[in-house]
Short mmCIF file of C-alpha atoms in Angstrom, two decimals:
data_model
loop_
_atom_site.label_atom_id
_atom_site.label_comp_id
_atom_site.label_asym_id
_atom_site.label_seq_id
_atom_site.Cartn_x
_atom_site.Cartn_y
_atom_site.Cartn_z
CA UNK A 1 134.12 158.87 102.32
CA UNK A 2 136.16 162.02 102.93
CA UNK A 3 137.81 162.11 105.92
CA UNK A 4 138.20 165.33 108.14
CA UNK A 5 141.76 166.66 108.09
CA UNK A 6 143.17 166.48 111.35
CA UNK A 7 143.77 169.38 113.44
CA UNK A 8 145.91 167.56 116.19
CA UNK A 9 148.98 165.26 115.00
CA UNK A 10 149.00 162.09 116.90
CA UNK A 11 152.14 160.97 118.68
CA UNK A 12 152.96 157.15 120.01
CA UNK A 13 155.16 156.71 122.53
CA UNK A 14 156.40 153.74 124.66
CA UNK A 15 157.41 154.22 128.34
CA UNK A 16 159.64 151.03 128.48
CA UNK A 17 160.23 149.96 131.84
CA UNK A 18 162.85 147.25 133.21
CA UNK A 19 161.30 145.60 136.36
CA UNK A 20 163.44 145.46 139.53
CA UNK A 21 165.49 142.79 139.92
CA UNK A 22 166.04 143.24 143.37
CA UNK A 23 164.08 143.20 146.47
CA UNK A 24 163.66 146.94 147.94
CA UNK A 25 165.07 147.02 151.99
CA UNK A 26 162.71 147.10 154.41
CA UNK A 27 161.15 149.95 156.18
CA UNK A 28 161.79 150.46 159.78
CA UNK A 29 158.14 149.32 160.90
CA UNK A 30 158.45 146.56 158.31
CA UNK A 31 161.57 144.73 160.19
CA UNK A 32 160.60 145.70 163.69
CA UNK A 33 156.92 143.50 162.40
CA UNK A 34 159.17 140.58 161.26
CA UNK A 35 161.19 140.57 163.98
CA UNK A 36 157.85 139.79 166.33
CA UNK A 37 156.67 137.63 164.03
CA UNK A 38 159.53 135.42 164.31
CA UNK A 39 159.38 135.78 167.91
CA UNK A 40 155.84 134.73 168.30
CA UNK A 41 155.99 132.11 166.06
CA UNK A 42 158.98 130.46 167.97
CA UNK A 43 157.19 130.99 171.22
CA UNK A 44 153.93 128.66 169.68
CA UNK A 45 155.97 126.12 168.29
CA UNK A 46 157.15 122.89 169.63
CA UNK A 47 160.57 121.46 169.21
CA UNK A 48 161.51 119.73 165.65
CA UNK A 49 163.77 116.64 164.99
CA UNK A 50 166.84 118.51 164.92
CA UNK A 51 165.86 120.60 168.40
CA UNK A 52 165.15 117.22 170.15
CA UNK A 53 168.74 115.65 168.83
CA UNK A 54 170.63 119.18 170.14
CA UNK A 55 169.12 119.39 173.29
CA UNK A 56 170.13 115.18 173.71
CA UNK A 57 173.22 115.52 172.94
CA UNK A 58 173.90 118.45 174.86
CA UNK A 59 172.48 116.22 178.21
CA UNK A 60 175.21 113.83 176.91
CA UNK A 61 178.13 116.32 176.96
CA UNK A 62 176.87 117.42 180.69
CA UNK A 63 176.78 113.66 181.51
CA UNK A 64 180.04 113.12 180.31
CA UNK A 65 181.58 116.06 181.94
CA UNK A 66 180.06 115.82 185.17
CA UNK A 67 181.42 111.86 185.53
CA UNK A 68 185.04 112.08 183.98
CA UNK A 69 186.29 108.77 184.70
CA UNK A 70 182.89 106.90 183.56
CA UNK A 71 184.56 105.52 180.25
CA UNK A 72 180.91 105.43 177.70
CA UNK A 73 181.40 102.09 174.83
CA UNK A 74 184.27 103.38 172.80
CA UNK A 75 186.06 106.57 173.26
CA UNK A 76 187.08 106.57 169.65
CA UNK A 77 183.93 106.33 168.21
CA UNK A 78 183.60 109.54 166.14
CA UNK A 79 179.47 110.66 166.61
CA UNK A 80 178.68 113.90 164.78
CA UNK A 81 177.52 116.38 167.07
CA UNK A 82 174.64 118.89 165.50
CA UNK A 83 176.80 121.65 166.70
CA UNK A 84 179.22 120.47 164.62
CA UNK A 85 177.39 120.49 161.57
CA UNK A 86 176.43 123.74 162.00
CA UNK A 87 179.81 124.90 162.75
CA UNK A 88 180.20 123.51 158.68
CA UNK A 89 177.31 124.95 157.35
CA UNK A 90 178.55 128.42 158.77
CA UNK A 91 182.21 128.06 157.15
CA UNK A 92 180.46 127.01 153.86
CA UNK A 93 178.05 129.94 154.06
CA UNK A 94 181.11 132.33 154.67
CA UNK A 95 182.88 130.92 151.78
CA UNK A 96 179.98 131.84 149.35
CA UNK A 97 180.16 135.02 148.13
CA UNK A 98 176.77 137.16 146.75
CA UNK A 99 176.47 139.18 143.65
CA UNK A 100 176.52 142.83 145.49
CA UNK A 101 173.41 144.55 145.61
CA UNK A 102 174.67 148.51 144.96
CA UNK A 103 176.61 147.37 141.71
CA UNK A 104 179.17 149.86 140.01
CA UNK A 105 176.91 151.52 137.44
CA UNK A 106 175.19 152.62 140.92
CA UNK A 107 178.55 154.52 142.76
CA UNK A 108 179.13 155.75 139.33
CA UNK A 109 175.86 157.23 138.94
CA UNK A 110 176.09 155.99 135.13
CA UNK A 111 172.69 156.34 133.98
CA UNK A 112 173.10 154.89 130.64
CA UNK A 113 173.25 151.26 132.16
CA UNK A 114 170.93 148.88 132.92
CA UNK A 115 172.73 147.68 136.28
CA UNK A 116 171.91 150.37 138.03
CA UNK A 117 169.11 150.55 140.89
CA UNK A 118 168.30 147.04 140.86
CA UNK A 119 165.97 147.68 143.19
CA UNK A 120 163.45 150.10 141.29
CA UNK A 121 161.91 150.54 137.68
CA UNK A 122 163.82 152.04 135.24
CA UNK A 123 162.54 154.04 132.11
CA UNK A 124 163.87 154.46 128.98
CA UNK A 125 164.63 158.11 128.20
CA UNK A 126 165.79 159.35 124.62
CA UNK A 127 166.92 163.34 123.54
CA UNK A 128 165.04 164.38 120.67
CA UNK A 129 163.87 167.31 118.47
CA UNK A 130 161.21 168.77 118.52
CA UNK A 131 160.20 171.86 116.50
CA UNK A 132 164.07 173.17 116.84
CA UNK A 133 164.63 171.83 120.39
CA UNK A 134 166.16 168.91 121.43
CA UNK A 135 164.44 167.58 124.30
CA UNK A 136 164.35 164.71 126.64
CA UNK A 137 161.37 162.46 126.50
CA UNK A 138 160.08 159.22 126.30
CA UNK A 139 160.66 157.77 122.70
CA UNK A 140 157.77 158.69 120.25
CA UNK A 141 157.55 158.49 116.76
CA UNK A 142 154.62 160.46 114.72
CA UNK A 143 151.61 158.32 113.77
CA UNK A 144 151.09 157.07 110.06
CA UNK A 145 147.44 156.80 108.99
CA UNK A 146 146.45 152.60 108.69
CA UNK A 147 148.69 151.79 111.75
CA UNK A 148 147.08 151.27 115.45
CA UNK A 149 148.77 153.65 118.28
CA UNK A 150 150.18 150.54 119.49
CA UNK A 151 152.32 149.59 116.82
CA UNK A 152 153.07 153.49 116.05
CA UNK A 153 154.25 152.61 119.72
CA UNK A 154 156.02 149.50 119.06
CA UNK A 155 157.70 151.44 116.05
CA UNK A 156 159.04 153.84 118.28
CA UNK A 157 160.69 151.52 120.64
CA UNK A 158 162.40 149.85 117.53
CA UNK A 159 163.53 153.12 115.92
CA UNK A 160 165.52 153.68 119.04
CA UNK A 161 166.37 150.43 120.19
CA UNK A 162 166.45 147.97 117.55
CA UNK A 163 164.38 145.19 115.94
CA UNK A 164 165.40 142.59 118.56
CA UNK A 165 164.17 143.85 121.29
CA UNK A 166 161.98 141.61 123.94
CA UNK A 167 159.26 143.41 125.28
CA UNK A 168 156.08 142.59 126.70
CA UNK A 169 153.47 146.13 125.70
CA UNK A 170 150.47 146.23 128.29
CA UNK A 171 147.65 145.81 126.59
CA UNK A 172 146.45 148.04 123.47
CA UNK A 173 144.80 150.93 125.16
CA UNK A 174 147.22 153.97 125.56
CA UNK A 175 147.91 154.77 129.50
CA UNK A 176 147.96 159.08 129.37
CA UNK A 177 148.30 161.80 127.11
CA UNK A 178 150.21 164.68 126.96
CA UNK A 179 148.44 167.44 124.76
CA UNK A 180 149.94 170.36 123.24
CA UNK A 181 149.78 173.37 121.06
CA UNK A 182 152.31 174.67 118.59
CA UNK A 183 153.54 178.42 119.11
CA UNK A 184 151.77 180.76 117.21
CA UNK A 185 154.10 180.97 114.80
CA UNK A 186 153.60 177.40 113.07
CA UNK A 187 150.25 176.85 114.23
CA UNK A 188 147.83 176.30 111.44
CA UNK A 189 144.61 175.72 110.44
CA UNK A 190 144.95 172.11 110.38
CA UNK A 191 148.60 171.88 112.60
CA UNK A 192 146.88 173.62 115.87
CA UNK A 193 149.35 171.44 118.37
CA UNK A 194 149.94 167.46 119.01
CA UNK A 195 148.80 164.24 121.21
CA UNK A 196 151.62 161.79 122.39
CA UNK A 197 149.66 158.97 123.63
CA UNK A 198 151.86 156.75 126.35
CA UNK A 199 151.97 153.19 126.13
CA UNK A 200 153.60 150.75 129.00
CA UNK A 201 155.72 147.80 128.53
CA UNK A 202 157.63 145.87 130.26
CA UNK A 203 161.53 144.67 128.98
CA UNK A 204 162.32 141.22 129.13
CA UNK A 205 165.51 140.76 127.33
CA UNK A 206 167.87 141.41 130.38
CA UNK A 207 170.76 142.68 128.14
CA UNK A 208 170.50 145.19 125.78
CA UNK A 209 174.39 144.43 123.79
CA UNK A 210 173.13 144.10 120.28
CA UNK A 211 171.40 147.28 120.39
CA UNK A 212 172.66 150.49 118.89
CA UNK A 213 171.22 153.63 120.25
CA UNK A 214 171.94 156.18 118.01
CA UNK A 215 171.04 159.25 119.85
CA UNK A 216 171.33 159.75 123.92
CA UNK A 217 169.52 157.52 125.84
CA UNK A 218 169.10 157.29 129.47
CA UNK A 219 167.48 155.20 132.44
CA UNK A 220 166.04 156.42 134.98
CA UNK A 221 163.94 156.29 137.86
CA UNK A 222 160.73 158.01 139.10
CA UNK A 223 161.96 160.33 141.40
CA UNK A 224 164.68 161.04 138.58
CA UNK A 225 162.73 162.18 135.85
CA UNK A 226 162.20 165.75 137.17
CA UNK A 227 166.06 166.28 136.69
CA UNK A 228 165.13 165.85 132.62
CA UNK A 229 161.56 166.09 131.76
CA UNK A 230 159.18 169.52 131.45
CA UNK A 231 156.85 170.13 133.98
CA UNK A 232 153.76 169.69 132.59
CA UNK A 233 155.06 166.18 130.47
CA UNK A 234 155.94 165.31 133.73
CA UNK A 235 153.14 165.95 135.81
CA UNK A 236 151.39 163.59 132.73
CA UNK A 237 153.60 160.74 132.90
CA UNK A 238 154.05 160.58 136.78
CA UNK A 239 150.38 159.99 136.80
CA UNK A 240 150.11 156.25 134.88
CA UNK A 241 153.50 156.04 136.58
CA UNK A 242 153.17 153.53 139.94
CA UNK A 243 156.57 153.22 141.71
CA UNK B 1 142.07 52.04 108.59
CA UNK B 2 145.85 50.44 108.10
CA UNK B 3 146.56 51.62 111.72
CA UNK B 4 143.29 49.65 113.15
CA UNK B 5 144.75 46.22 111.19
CA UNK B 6 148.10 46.82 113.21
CA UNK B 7 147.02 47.77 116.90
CA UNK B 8 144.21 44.84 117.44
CA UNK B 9 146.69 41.94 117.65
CA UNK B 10 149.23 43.77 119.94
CA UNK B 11 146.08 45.27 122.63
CA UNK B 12 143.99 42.21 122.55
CA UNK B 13 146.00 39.97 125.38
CA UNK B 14 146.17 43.95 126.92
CA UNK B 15 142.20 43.31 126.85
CA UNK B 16 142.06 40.19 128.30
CA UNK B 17 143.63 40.88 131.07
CA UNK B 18 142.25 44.51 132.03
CA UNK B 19 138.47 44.05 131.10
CA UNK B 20 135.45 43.41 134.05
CA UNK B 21 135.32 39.68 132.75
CA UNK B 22 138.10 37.51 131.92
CA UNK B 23 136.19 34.97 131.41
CA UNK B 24 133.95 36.62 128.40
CA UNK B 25 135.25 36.00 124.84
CA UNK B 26 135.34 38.67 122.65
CA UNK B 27 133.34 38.79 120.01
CA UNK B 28 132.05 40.42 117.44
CA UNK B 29 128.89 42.18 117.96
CA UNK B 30 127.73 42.22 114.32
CA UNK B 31 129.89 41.79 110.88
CA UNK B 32 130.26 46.06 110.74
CA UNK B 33 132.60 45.58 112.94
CA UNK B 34 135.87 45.02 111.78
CA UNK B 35 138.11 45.00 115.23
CA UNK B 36 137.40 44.92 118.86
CA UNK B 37 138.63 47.90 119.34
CA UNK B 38 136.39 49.75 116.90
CA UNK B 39 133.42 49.25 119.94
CA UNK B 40 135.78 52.13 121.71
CA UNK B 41 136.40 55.08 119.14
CA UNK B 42 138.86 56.38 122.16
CA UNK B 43 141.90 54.78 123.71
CA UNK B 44 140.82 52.74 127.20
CA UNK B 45 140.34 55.67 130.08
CA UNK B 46 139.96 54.91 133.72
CA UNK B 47 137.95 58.78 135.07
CA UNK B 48 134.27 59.44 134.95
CA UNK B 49 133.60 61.24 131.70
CA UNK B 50 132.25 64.90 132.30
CA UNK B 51 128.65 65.71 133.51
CA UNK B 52 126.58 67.16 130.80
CA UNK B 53 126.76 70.51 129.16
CA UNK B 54 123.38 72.29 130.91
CA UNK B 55 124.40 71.67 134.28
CA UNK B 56 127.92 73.84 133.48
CA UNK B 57 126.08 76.17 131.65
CA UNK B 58 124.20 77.45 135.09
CA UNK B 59 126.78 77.11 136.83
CA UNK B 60 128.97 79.66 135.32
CA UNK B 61 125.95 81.95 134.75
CA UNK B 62 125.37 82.01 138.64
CA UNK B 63 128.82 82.98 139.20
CA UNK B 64 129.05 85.61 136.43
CA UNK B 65 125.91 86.81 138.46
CA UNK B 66 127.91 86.73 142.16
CA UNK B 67 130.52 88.43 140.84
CA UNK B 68 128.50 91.29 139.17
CA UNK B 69 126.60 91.88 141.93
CA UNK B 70 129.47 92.55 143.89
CA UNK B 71 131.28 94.80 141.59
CA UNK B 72 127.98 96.91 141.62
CA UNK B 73 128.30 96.92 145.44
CA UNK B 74 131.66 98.41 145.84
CA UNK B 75 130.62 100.98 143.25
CA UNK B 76 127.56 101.97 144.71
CA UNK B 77 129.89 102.75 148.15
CA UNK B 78 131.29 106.30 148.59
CA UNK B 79 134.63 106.91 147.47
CA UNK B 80 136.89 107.07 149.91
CA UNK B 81 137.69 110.69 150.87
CA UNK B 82 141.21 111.82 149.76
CA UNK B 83 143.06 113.32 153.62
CA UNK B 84 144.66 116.65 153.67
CA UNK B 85 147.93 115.66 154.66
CA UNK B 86 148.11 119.45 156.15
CA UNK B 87 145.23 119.27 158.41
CA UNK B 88 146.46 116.40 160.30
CA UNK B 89 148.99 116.82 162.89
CA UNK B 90 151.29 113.03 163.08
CA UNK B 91 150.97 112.23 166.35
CA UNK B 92 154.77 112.04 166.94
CA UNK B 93 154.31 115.79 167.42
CA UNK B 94 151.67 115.67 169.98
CA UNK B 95 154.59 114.38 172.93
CA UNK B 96 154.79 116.40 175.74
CA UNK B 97 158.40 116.49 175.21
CA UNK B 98 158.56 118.51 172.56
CA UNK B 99 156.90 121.42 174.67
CA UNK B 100 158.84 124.46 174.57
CA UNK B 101 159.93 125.99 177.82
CA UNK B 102 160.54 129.52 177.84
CA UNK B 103 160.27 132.09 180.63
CA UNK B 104 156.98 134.12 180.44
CA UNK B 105 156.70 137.31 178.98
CA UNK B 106 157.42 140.62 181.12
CA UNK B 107 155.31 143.52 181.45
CA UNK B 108 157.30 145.63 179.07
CA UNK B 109 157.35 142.87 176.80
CA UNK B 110 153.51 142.84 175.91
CA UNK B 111 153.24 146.25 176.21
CA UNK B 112 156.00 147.06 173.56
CA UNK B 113 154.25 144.29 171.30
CA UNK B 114 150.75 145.95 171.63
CA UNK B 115 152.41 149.13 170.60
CA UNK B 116 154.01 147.92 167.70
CA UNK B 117 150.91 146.14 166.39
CA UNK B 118 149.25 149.41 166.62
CA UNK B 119 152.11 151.46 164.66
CA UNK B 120 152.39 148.37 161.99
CA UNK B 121 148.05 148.95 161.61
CA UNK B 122 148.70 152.25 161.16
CA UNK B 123 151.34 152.05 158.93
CA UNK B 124 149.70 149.55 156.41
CA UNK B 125 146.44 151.76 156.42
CA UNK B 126 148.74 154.45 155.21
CA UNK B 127 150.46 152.03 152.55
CA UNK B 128 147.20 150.78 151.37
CA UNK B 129 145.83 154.23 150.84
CA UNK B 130 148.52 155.08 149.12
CA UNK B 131 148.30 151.95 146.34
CA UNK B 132 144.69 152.78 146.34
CA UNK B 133 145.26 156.24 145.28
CA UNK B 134 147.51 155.58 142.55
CA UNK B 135 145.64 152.79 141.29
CA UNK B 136 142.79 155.60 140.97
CA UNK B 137 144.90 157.75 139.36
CA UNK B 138 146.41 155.29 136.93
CA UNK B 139 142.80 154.19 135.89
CA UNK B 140 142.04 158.23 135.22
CA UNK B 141 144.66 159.06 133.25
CA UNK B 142 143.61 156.10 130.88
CA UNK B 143 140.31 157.18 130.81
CA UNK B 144 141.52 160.42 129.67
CA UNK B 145 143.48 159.48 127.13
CA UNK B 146 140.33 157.21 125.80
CA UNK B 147 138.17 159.99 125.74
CA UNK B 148 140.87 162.01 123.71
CA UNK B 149 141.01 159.37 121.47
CA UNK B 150 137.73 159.11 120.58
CA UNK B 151 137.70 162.62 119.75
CA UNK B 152 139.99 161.90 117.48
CA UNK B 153 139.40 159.45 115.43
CA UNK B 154 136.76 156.52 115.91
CA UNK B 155 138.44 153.84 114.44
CA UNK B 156 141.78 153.83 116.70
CA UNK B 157 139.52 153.74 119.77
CA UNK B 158 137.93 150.70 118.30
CA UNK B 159 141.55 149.24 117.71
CA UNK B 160 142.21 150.95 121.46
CA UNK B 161 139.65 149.09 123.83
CA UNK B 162 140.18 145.64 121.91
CA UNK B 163 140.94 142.96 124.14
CA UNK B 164 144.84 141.76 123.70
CA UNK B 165 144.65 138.13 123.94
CA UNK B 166 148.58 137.78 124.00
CA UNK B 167 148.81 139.45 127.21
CA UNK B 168 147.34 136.35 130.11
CA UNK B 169 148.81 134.76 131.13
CA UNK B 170 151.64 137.02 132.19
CA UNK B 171 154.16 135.40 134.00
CA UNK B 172 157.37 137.01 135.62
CA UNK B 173 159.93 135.81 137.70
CA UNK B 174 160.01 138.13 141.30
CA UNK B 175 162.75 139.99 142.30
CA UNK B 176 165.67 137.72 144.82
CA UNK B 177 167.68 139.61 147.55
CA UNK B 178 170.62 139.55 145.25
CA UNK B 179 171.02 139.78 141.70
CA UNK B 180 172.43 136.74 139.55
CA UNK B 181 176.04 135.89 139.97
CA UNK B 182 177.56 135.71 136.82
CA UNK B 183 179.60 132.55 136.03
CA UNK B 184 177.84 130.88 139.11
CA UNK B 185 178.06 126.70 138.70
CA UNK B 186 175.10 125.66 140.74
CA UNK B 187 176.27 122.43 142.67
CA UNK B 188 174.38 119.00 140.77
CA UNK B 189 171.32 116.96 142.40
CA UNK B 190 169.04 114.70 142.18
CA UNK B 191 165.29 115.97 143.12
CA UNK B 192 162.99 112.82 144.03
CA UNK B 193 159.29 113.94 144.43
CA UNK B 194 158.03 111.53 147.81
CA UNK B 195 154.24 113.17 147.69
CA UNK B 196 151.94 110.39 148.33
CA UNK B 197 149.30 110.40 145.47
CA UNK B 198 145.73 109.40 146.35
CA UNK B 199 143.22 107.79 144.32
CA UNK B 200 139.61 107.53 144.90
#
């Protein structure tokens, strides 16, 4: 069976995302909410074990203080007061110290590393020619006839990252296209322009050491993708994009 | 038969002395027998030998029956339902001591929480919109670049809208308030697991 020659080249390429790792902070409305949550909960609950020993003791101290000279079983009797188990589980707490949430990469503004923006997706961006311009886009790698898109995908993401890489790819159904003709000047009977199909996947290898990214690579965020991409490849990617 | 020629002698006076009659002198019933003794085949016992095998026979029949028919009654009875340990409130909770007192709640009070619960139902319609919309547009742009596909070529659609059977179960650890503390020695512990298991 003959088969057509293609007027459109077909493009793969992987929009590789690394998950937050980080809770985002909560909106105004959002805390306010929480805040009367907590409050309404406490005001239907009853007291608890611990409330019941507090509020005893505290009767005790009042006791004690209000008759000074009433000597109670043995003054040297050590009892641990709740209050003063809190007062330990405060100084422990204070001792700990948390990973920071704004790491370095972030008051750098170093967008080659992974560490930075915790809190949001980042996608893999990679600088590469097209025609005679070098361009920022997502990684794609021309299609090779007895391949799916997915693995032309999949080939992509190794080109510029390496064999070892750990991702999980969203299904095998492409998420958006970005369709375009050549200029004039190349275009062809059978070369009239291209289709980069998008693919999604998620990283799951949290470091990335063993890799060796040949060309310029960046990560970035949604909102920071204008600073790098075309308009119109934009305006296609920010739609199978959710943030 | 040497064994019979040896005990007669030595458990004849025993004979004499322990038999009904004293006065009776043993004999021989008939010239088969060789020894007194040989009247007994079994040594000299003083209980009531054992009642005869039918009667036992019925006996543990009827109580292989009892028992059966018991077994088949506790089956036959419901099984027990299993509680929901969440639905029931111990009754150590139920004292009036544990009341909370608290002052009741000013005017301002309930009319800055009605408020709020009226900006947080606006704000959530908003956020939910917003999901909805992009979920919309998510599913469109796929669609799109389906129907591209096809255009193209009819086999990579095929190999497109396959099913991917390595994708569920997806599972994904959410994200913490802070990120992982490198170098961080957890302290050691021993978890012991005190649900109560029920069985019907």
């Amino acid at each position: 069976t003959a088969v057509a020659p293609r007027s459109w080249r077909l493009f793969g390429a992987m929009c590789l995302l690394r998950l937050p790792r980080v809770t985002q902070p909560l909106e105004k409305e959002e805390e306010e909410m929480a805040a009367l949550m907590g409050q309404i909960e406490l005001e239907k609950s009853h007291y608890s074990d611990y409330e019941i020993r507090k509020l005893g003791e505290e009767e005790l101290l009042r006791k004690r203080k209000e008759s000074m000279y009433d000597d109670d079983e043995a003054p040297g009797k050590t009892v641990i007061m709740a209050q003063d188990l809190e007062e330990k589980w405060e100084q422990k707490f204070l001792q700990f110290e948390a990973a920071p949430r704004i790491t370095d990469a972030d008051k750098n503004n170093n967008r080659t590393s992974l560490n930075r923006k915790l809190d949001s997706n980042l996608m893999l961006l990679v600088k590469q020619k097209i025609g005679n311009q070098e361009q920022w886009l997502l990684p794609q790698v021309e299609w090779q006839p007895g391949e799916t898109l997915r693995s032309t995908a999949e080939r992509a993401m190794a080109t510029f990252l390496g064999d070892h890489i750990q991702a999980k790819i969203l299904g095998n159904a492409p998420y958006g296209i970005y369709k375009y003709k050549f200029p004039r000047a190349i275009r062809t009977e059978d070369n009239v322009g291209a289709k980069v199909f998008f693919f999604k996947a998620f990283l799951q290898s949290s470091d990335l050491s063993q890799t060796e990214l040949k060309e310029d690579y960046l990560w970035v965020t949604k909102d920071e993708l204008g600073d790098y991409l075309k308009s119109e490849y934009l305006k296609k990617v920010n739609r199978f994009l959710l943030d | 038969m040497s064994l019979q020629s040896v005990s007669p002698h030595a458990l004849c006076s025993f004979s004499f002395l322990s038999s009904c009659s004293p006065q009776t002198v043993p004999f021989r019933g008939s010239h088969w027998q060789t020894s007194l003794l040989a009247f007994r085949a079994s040594l000299p016992v003083r209980a009531q030998p054992k009642k005869k095998k039918k009667v036992d026979v019925k006996r543990e029949q009827a109580q292989k029956d009892r028992m059966k028919k018991k077994i088949k009654k506790l089956e036959k009875a419901a099984p027990e339902m299993i509680p929901i340990e969440d639905f029931v409130t111990p009754l150590k909770y139920s004292d009036s001591n544990r009341v909370r007192s608290l002052p009741p709640l000013s005017y301002e009070e309930t009319e800055r929480r009605v408020l709020l619960m009226k900006k947080w139902c606006l704000f959530k319609q908003k956020q939910d919109k917003a999901e909805k919309q992009a979920i919309r547009s998510l599913l469109e742009a796929q669609q799109e670049a389906l129907k591209e596909l096809r255009l193209e070529s009819e086999e990579l659609y095929q190999a497109a809208i396959r099913r991917d059977e390595g994708l569920f179960p997806f599972e994904r650890d959410g994200p913490n308030y802070t990120p992982p503390l490198p170098g961080y020695d957890p302290p050691e512990g021993k978890c012991v697991d005190i649900t109560k298991v029920y069985t019907q």
